[in-house]
Amino acid sequence: MGGVTTASSPAGVPAAAAATGPATEPAVPFLEIETLRAREFIPAAKEALASRISEEAQDRLLRPVFNWAGRNSLFPLHWGLACCAIEFAAAFGARWDAERFGVVPRSSPRQCDLLIVNGTVTWKVAHKLITLYEQMPEPKWVIAMGNCATGGGPFRTAYSVVPGVDKLVPVDVYIAGCPPRPEAMLDGILKLETLIKERGE
Amino acid sequence: MTGAASGVGPDRLLARFPQGILGIDPFPGTAGRLRFDPAIALELFREVRDTLGYTHLAMVAGIDWVQTREVLYAVWSDAGRRYLLLSAQLPADHPHIESATAVWPSANWHEREAWELVDISFDHHPDLRNLLLPTGYQFHPLLRSFKLHEPEELEVKVRDV
């Protein structure tokens, strides 16, 4: 993708923008960008902005865009550990349909930005969980789903159970329940979306 | 095992091991419960498989009786359609017995489990390491002397294993 100029813009560009050419500043910087296809938007916008405003201002302008896109397309890792995974699966079924919130479970940690720990984590599986978490690209979030992931649950004092998954990875949202209903899981995801918005990551 | 009897009672081994077999008790639903001296373990296992026809080892369990440590084998005869139980009492200070993996390969994981949970050593086991617990786990949690820890006290170096 070249520079955001009239040369690379498709036909049907507003006459005013086409007439100005690359040399002069357009009155509205986003006017040309809006005519581009959606998948070219971010690099094109970056390039358009780079010549006009500082890095800091770019960041301030684009961060809300990334934030909005990221929080509305959370991809959780499809990693079932225990009975909470049944509720996790049910939430993606026809009745609750979590995909309407843009939540799509993926099978590879490298395609995910959300780790939903849905079950009892034992010490045996702990380093596998850490590995999965570290394989996920930034930015990433963790939801501890159910009492076991939150604090060990009924197995808290057991010899083999991690008493809370926050001993291993940083947790953003805790969902109570044994197991939580799919509604509770969806509520947790919406809470996480609010959290991402507030943090402005 | 052609020529071998099929799942018969263990009585015919009494002549073979007059000292090693300590007793044969009736046990409901099985061919009986044979108590034996751990010194004859491997020879007894071979006889039980080849002479009596118990070709499948279904279970190895370790039991902590505080004064002694018991190891219990359940072997199954396909032809006779029944189990035979083999039980040995081991000293509690150093409980060890010959591994049954040379006779029944399925003993491998069962013995690893008994080793890590109730601390019974199986001599000449090909791969005696943790099965269910993380590598390097420093307790034998099914011993009666094991105390439940507060979660904070249970230090296991997860990242190092």
Short mmCIF file of C-alpha atoms in Angstrom, two decimals:
data_model
loop_
_atom_site.label_atom_id
_atom_site.label_comp_id
_atom_site.label_asym_id
_atom_site.label_seq_id
_atom_site.Cartn_x
_atom_site.Cartn_y
_atom_site.Cartn_z
CA MET A 1 0.00 0.00 0.00
CA GLY A 2 1.54 3.23 -1.10
CA GLY A 3 0.98 6.63 0.34
CA VAL A 4 -2.56 7.70 0.88
CA THR A 5 -2.89 9.82 -2.14
CA THR A 6 -5.38 10.13 -4.89
CA ALA A 7 -3.25 7.84 -7.04
CA SER A 8 -4.02 4.77 -4.93
CA SER A 9 -7.60 5.73 -4.10
CA PRO A 10 -10.34 3.98 -5.99
CA ALA A 11 -12.57 5.75 -8.40
CA GLY A 12 -15.34 7.85 -6.96
CA VAL A 13 -13.14 9.91 -4.70
CA PRO A 14 -14.72 13.20 -3.74
CA ALA A 15 -13.78 15.79 -6.31
CA ALA A 16 -12.37 18.17 -3.71
CA ALA A 17 -9.95 15.59 -2.32
CA ALA A 18 -8.87 14.43 -5.77
CA ALA A 19 -8.19 17.94 -6.88
CA THR A 20 -5.89 18.82 -3.96
CA GLY A 21 -3.31 16.15 -4.70
CA PRO A 22 -0.54 14.97 -2.35
CA ALA A 23 1.18 18.29 -2.03
CA THR A 24 -1.53 20.24 -0.22
CA GLU A 25 -3.16 19.44 3.12
CA PRO A 26 -6.73 18.26 2.79
CA ALA A 27 -9.19 20.10 4.97
CA VAL A 28 -10.33 16.88 6.64
CA PRO A 29 -7.46 14.34 7.02
CA PHE A 30 -9.76 11.30 7.26
CA LEU A 31 -11.75 12.08 4.16
CA GLU A 32 -9.45 10.18 1.82
CA ILE A 33 -9.00 7.31 4.21
CA GLU A 34 -12.71 6.64 4.42
CA THR A 35 -12.78 5.70 0.79
CA LEU A 36 -10.32 2.83 1.31
CA ARG A 37 -11.33 -0.72 1.91
CA ALA A 38 -11.66 -1.74 5.55
CA ARG A 39 -8.68 -4.08 5.70
CA GLU A 40 -6.41 -1.37 4.42
CA PHE A 41 -7.66 1.11 6.93
CA ILE A 42 -5.18 0.76 9.79
CA PRO A 43 -1.85 0.81 7.83
CA ALA A 44 -3.24 3.47 5.53
CA ALA A 45 -4.37 5.58 8.45
CA LYS A 46 -1.01 5.15 10.15
CA GLU A 47 0.81 6.22 7.04
CA ALA A 48 -1.49 9.16 6.47
CA LEU A 49 -1.09 10.29 10.03
CA ALA A 50 2.65 9.77 10.15
CA SER A 51 3.30 12.67 7.83
CA ARG A 52 0.97 15.00 9.62
CA ILE A 53 1.09 14.49 13.39
CA SER A 54 3.48 13.27 16.07
CA GLU A 55 3.87 9.67 17.29
CA GLU A 56 2.14 10.52 20.51
CA ALA A 57 -0.84 12.03 18.83
CA GLN A 58 -1.05 9.07 16.47
CA ASP A 59 -1.13 6.76 19.41
CA ARG A 60 -3.86 8.79 21.02
CA LEU A 61 -5.92 8.69 17.86
CA LEU A 62 -5.43 5.04 16.92
CA ARG A 63 -5.46 3.46 20.35
CA PRO A 64 -9.23 3.77 20.75
CA VAL A 65 -9.65 2.13 17.36
CA PHE A 66 -7.50 -0.85 18.30
CA ASN A 67 -9.16 -0.99 21.68
CA TRP A 68 -12.62 -1.01 20.18
CA ALA A 69 -11.66 -3.68 17.65
CA GLY A 70 -9.85 -5.82 20.21
CA ARG A 71 -12.46 -5.85 22.90
CA ASN A 72 -15.23 -6.70 20.48
CA SER A 73 -13.42 -9.68 19.01
CA LEU A 74 -12.05 -11.60 21.98
CA PHE A 75 -10.80 -15.00 20.87
CA PRO A 76 -10.67 -17.41 23.82
CA LEU A 77 -8.51 -20.49 23.76
CA HIS A 78 -10.57 -23.67 23.35
CA TRP A 79 -8.98 -25.53 26.25
CA GLY A 80 -11.39 -27.54 28.37
CA LEU A 81 -10.08 -28.59 31.76
CA ALA A 82 -13.04 -29.83 33.80
CA CYS A 83 -16.80 -29.54 34.17
CA CYS A 84 -16.75 -25.76 33.63
CA ALA A 85 -15.73 -26.56 30.06
CA ILE A 86 -19.21 -28.02 29.54
CA GLU A 87 -20.76 -24.68 30.44
CA PHE A 88 -18.12 -22.99 28.32
CA ALA A 89 -19.19 -25.14 25.38
CA ALA A 90 -22.87 -24.52 26.08
CA ALA A 91 -22.28 -20.78 25.94
CA PHE A 92 -21.26 -21.14 22.31
CA GLY A 93 -24.29 -23.23 21.45
CA ALA A 94 -27.53 -22.06 19.90
CA ARG A 95 -29.19 -21.08 23.15
CA TRP A 96 -26.66 -18.53 24.43
CA ASP A 97 -24.62 -17.96 21.28
CA ALA A 98 -21.57 -16.17 22.63
CA GLU A 99 -20.43 -15.44 19.10
CA ARG A 100 -22.85 -12.53 18.93
CA PHE A 101 -20.37 -10.72 21.19
CA GLY A 102 -17.54 -11.49 18.80
CA VAL A 103 -16.21 -14.25 21.06
CA VAL A 104 -14.94 -17.10 18.93
CA PRO A 105 -13.00 -19.98 20.52
CA ARG A 106 -9.84 -20.91 18.65
CA SER A 107 -7.80 -24.07 18.96
CA SER A 108 -4.34 -22.54 18.89
CA PRO A 109 -2.98 -20.25 21.59
CA ARG A 110 -1.21 -18.23 18.93
CA GLN A 111 -4.54 -17.08 17.53
CA CYS A 112 -6.03 -16.20 20.92
CA ASP A 113 -6.05 -13.19 23.16
CA LEU A 114 -8.20 -14.58 25.96
CA LEU A 115 -7.42 -17.54 28.19
CA ILE A 116 -10.53 -18.85 29.96
CA VAL A 117 -9.31 -21.26 32.64
CA ASN A 118 -12.39 -23.43 32.99
CA GLY A 119 -11.63 -26.04 35.58
CA THR A 120 -9.40 -27.45 38.28
CA VAL A 121 -5.73 -26.80 37.62
CA THR A 122 -3.41 -29.36 39.16
CA TRP A 123 0.28 -28.85 39.76
CA LYS A 124 0.89 -31.43 37.07
CA VAL A 125 -0.82 -29.31 34.42
CA ALA A 126 0.34 -25.96 35.79
CA HIS A 127 3.40 -25.52 33.61
CA LYS A 128 1.38 -26.45 30.54
CA LEU A 129 -1.02 -23.66 31.38
CA ILE A 130 1.88 -21.24 31.73
CA THR A 131 3.26 -22.39 28.38
CA LEU A 132 -0.10 -21.81 26.70
CA TYR A 133 -0.35 -18.37 28.26
CA GLU A 134 3.12 -17.44 27.11
CA GLN A 135 2.37 -18.61 23.58
CA MET A 136 -0.53 -16.16 23.28
CA PRO A 137 0.33 -12.86 21.58
CA GLU A 138 -0.05 -9.56 23.40
CA PRO A 139 -2.36 -8.02 24.40
CA LYS A 140 -3.92 -10.92 26.29
CA TRP A 141 -6.33 -11.43 29.12
CA VAL A 142 -7.22 -14.22 31.51
CA ILE A 143 -10.61 -15.17 32.94
CA ALA A 144 -10.69 -17.57 35.89
CA MET A 145 -13.97 -19.39 35.36
CA GLY A 146 -15.51 -21.19 38.31
CA ASN A 147 -14.51 -21.75 41.89
CA CYS A 148 -11.62 -24.12 41.13
CA ALA A 149 -9.79 -21.71 38.87
CA THR A 150 -10.59 -18.82 41.20
CA GLY A 151 -9.35 -20.34 44.45
CA GLY A 152 -9.04 -24.09 44.23
CA GLY A 153 -12.73 -24.64 44.98
CA PRO A 154 -13.59 -27.74 47.02
CA PHE A 155 -10.08 -29.09 46.31
CA ARG A 156 -8.29 -26.11 47.82
CA THR A 157 -6.41 -28.11 50.43
CA ALA A 158 -5.80 -31.11 48.19
CA TYR A 159 -2.23 -32.20 47.65
CA SER A 160 -2.31 -31.84 43.89
CA VAL A 161 -4.43 -28.77 43.15
CA VAL A 162 -3.27 -25.24 42.48
CA PRO A 163 -5.24 -23.06 44.92
CA GLY A 164 -6.23 -20.43 42.42
CA VAL A 165 -4.89 -19.96 38.94
CA ASP A 166 -3.73 -16.43 39.81
CA LYS A 167 -0.68 -18.10 41.39
CA LEU A 168 0.43 -18.90 37.84
CA VAL A 169 -0.88 -16.23 35.47
CA PRO A 170 -2.35 -12.74 36.02
CA VAL A 171 -6.15 -12.95 36.12
CA ASP A 172 -8.38 -10.11 34.95
CA VAL A 173 -11.88 -11.39 35.70
CA TYR A 174 -13.05 -14.00 38.19
CA ILE A 175 -16.35 -15.78 37.63
CA ALA A 176 -17.92 -17.45 40.65
CA GLY A 177 -19.99 -20.60 40.45
CA CYS A 178 -19.59 -24.32 40.53
CA PRO A 179 -19.86 -24.39 37.62
CA PRO A 180 -21.01 -20.92 36.50
CA ARG A 181 -24.00 -20.83 34.20
CA PRO A 182 -23.32 -19.76 30.62
CA GLU A 183 -25.02 -16.46 31.46
CA ALA A 184 -22.40 -15.89 34.15
CA MET A 185 -19.63 -16.64 31.67
CA LEU A 186 -21.09 -14.17 29.19
CA ASP A 187 -21.39 -11.63 31.98
CA GLY A 188 -17.72 -12.18 32.76
CA ILE A 189 -16.78 -11.61 29.15
CA LEU A 190 -18.81 -8.40 29.03
CA LYS A 191 -17.15 -7.30 32.26
CA LEU A 192 -13.79 -7.95 30.65
CA GLU A 193 -14.81 -5.84 27.66
CA THR A 194 -15.68 -3.00 30.02
CA LEU A 195 -12.36 -3.50 31.76
CA ILE A 196 -10.43 -3.34 28.48
CA LYS A 197 -12.30 -0.17 27.57
CA GLU A 198 -11.54 1.44 30.93
CA ARG A 199 -7.88 0.50 30.81
CA GLY A 200 -7.62 1.75 27.26
CA GLU A 201 -5.15 -0.97 26.30
CA MET B 1 -0.49 -69.76 27.24
CA THR B 2 -1.23 -73.08 25.59
CA GLY B 3 -1.30 -75.98 27.93
CA ALA B 4 -1.79 -73.75 30.94
CA ALA B 5 -4.77 -74.23 33.16
CA SER B 6 -7.35 -71.53 32.78
CA GLY B 7 -8.00 -69.42 35.81
CA VAL B 8 -7.94 -72.24 38.30
CA GLY B 9 -7.54 -71.71 42.01
CA PRO B 10 -4.08 -71.00 43.34
CA ASP B 11 -3.88 -74.18 45.46
CA ARG B 12 -1.67 -76.01 43.01
CA LEU B 13 1.12 -73.50 43.63
CA LEU B 14 1.38 -74.56 47.29
CA ALA B 15 3.67 -77.43 46.40
CA ARG B 16 5.85 -75.16 44.27
CA PHE B 17 6.27 -72.52 47.00
CA PRO B 18 5.84 -74.27 50.34
CA GLN B 19 7.62 -71.45 52.18
CA GLY B 20 6.76 -68.47 50.03
CA ILE B 21 2.98 -68.74 50.09
CA LEU B 22 1.78 -67.62 53.48
CA GLY B 23 -1.86 -68.43 53.02
CA ILE B 24 -4.82 -68.50 50.66
CA ASP B 25 -8.02 -66.84 51.83
CA PRO B 26 -11.39 -67.01 50.16
CA PHE B 27 -12.40 -63.68 48.69
CA PRO B 28 -15.89 -63.12 47.26
CA GLY B 29 -16.05 -62.95 43.48
CA THR B 30 -12.48 -64.09 42.94
CA ALA B 31 -10.45 -67.26 42.91
CA GLY B 32 -9.07 -66.25 46.29
CA ARG B 33 -6.57 -63.98 47.93
CA LEU B 34 -3.06 -65.36 48.00
CA ARG B 35 -0.68 -63.94 50.59
CA PHE B 36 2.95 -64.36 49.69
CA ASP B 37 6.44 -63.51 50.85
CA PRO B 38 7.86 -60.62 48.77
CA ALA B 39 11.10 -62.61 48.35
CA ILE B 40 9.42 -64.99 45.86
CA ALA B 41 7.51 -62.25 44.02
CA LEU B 42 8.91 -62.63 40.53
CA GLU B 43 8.88 -66.45 40.47
CA LEU B 44 5.33 -66.44 41.82
CA PHE B 45 4.19 -63.97 39.17
CA ARG B 46 5.62 -66.19 36.42
CA GLU B 47 3.92 -69.26 37.82
CA VAL B 48 0.61 -67.44 38.20
CA ARG B 49 0.76 -66.30 34.61
CA ASP B 50 2.14 -69.44 32.95
CA THR B 51 0.79 -72.26 35.11
CA LEU B 52 -2.52 -70.82 36.27
CA GLY B 53 -3.25 -68.78 33.14
CA TYR B 54 -3.81 -65.34 34.66
CA THR B 55 -2.57 -63.41 31.67
CA HIS B 56 -3.75 -59.92 32.54
CA LEU B 57 -2.72 -57.73 35.43
CA ALA B 58 -5.67 -55.48 36.10
CA MET B 59 -4.54 -53.54 39.15
CA VAL B 60 -1.70 -52.88 41.53
CA ALA B 61 -2.65 -51.10 44.73
CA GLY B 62 -0.53 -49.91 47.60
CA ILE B 63 -2.05 -49.72 51.05
CA ASP B 64 -0.53 -48.06 54.09
CA TRP B 65 -1.35 -50.05 57.23
CA VAL B 66 1.03 -47.85 59.30
CA GLN B 67 2.96 -50.83 60.79
CA THR B 68 3.32 -52.46 57.36
CA ARG B 69 2.80 -51.52 53.76
CA GLU B 70 0.68 -53.84 51.63
CA VAL B 71 0.86 -54.24 47.89
CA LEU B 72 -2.11 -55.93 46.23
CA TYR B 73 -2.25 -57.28 42.69
CA ALA B 74 -5.45 -58.27 40.91
CA VAL B 75 -4.82 -60.58 37.98
CA TRP B 76 -7.47 -61.70 35.51
CA SER B 77 -7.85 -64.92 33.59
CA ASP B 78 -9.59 -64.53 30.26
CA ALA B 79 -10.32 -68.24 30.00
CA GLY B 80 -11.50 -68.67 33.56
CA ARG B 81 -13.33 -65.32 33.66
CA ARG B 82 -12.22 -64.50 37.16
CA TYR B 83 -9.73 -62.59 39.23
CA LEU B 84 -7.06 -63.74 41.60
CA LEU B 85 -5.72 -61.42 44.26
CA LEU B 86 -2.05 -61.52 45.27
CA SER B 87 -1.05 -59.66 48.39
CA ALA B 88 2.28 -59.07 50.09
CA GLN B 89 3.11 -57.28 53.32
CA LEU B 90 6.21 -55.10 53.14
CA PRO B 91 8.20 -53.57 56.00
CA ALA B 92 7.20 -49.97 56.61
CA ASP B 93 10.75 -48.65 56.97
CA HIS B 94 11.87 -49.65 53.48
CA PRO B 95 8.93 -51.08 51.54
CA HIS B 96 10.21 -52.62 48.34
CA ILE B 97 9.28 -55.52 46.08
CA GLU B 98 10.36 -56.84 42.71
CA SER B 99 8.61 -55.14 39.83
CA ALA B 100 5.97 -57.17 37.98
CA THR B 101 6.68 -55.43 34.68
CA ALA B 102 8.86 -58.34 33.52
CA VAL B 103 5.82 -60.62 33.72
CA TRP B 104 2.90 -58.30 33.06
CA PRO B 105 3.94 -55.10 31.20
CA SER B 106 0.72 -53.42 32.30
CA ALA B 107 2.21 -53.18 35.80
CA ASN B 108 4.34 -50.25 34.66
CA TRP B 109 1.98 -47.35 35.32
CA HIS B 110 0.25 -49.04 38.26
CA GLU B 111 3.56 -49.38 40.03
CA ARG B 112 4.53 -45.82 39.28
CA GLU B 113 1.28 -44.74 40.90
CA ALA B 114 1.80 -46.93 43.97
CA TRP B 115 5.35 -45.63 44.25
CA GLU B 116 4.45 -41.95 44.23
CA LEU B 117 1.33 -42.19 46.36
CA VAL B 118 2.32 -44.66 49.10
CA ASP B 119 6.09 -44.81 48.65
CA ILE B 120 6.57 -48.46 47.67
CA SER B 121 9.75 -49.05 45.69
CA PHE B 122 9.59 -51.51 42.83
CA ASP B 123 13.00 -53.01 42.13
CA HIS B 124 14.06 -53.25 38.49
CA HIS B 125 11.17 -51.13 37.33
CA PRO B 126 12.13 -49.76 33.89
CA ASP B 127 10.93 -46.21 34.48
CA LEU B 128 10.05 -45.39 38.06
CA ARG B 129 9.04 -41.74 37.99
CA ASN B 130 6.01 -39.64 38.81
CA LEU B 131 2.84 -40.54 36.97
CA LEU B 132 0.01 -38.40 38.36
CA LEU B 133 1.94 -35.93 40.47
CA PRO B 134 4.34 -33.36 39.03
CA THR B 135 7.96 -34.34 38.60
CA GLY B 136 9.92 -33.63 41.72
CA TYR B 137 6.91 -33.72 44.03
CA GLN B 138 8.33 -34.21 47.48
CA PHE B 139 5.46 -35.92 49.33
CA HIS B 140 3.70 -39.28 49.22
CA PRO B 141 0.19 -37.98 49.76
CA LEU B 142 -1.70 -41.23 50.38
CA LEU B 143 0.46 -42.17 53.36
CA ARG B 144 -1.41 -41.90 56.62
CA SER B 145 1.41 -39.78 57.99
CA PHE B 146 0.80 -37.17 55.29
CA LYS B 147 -0.74 -33.98 56.66
CA LEU B 148 -2.90 -31.76 54.52
CA HIS B 149 -1.00 -28.58 53.89
CA GLU B 150 -2.28 -25.10 53.80
CA PRO B 151 -2.06 -24.14 50.14
CA GLU B 152 0.63 -21.59 50.88
CA GLU B 153 2.81 -24.18 52.58
CA LEU B 154 2.82 -26.58 49.68
CA GLU B 155 5.83 -25.41 47.76
CA VAL B 156 6.29 -27.07 44.44
CA LYS B 157 8.65 -25.57 41.96
CA VAL B 158 6.34 -25.67 38.99
CA ARG B 159 8.47 -23.68 36.61
CA ASP B 160 11.59 -25.73 37.27
CA VAL B 161 10.24 -29.14 36.25
#
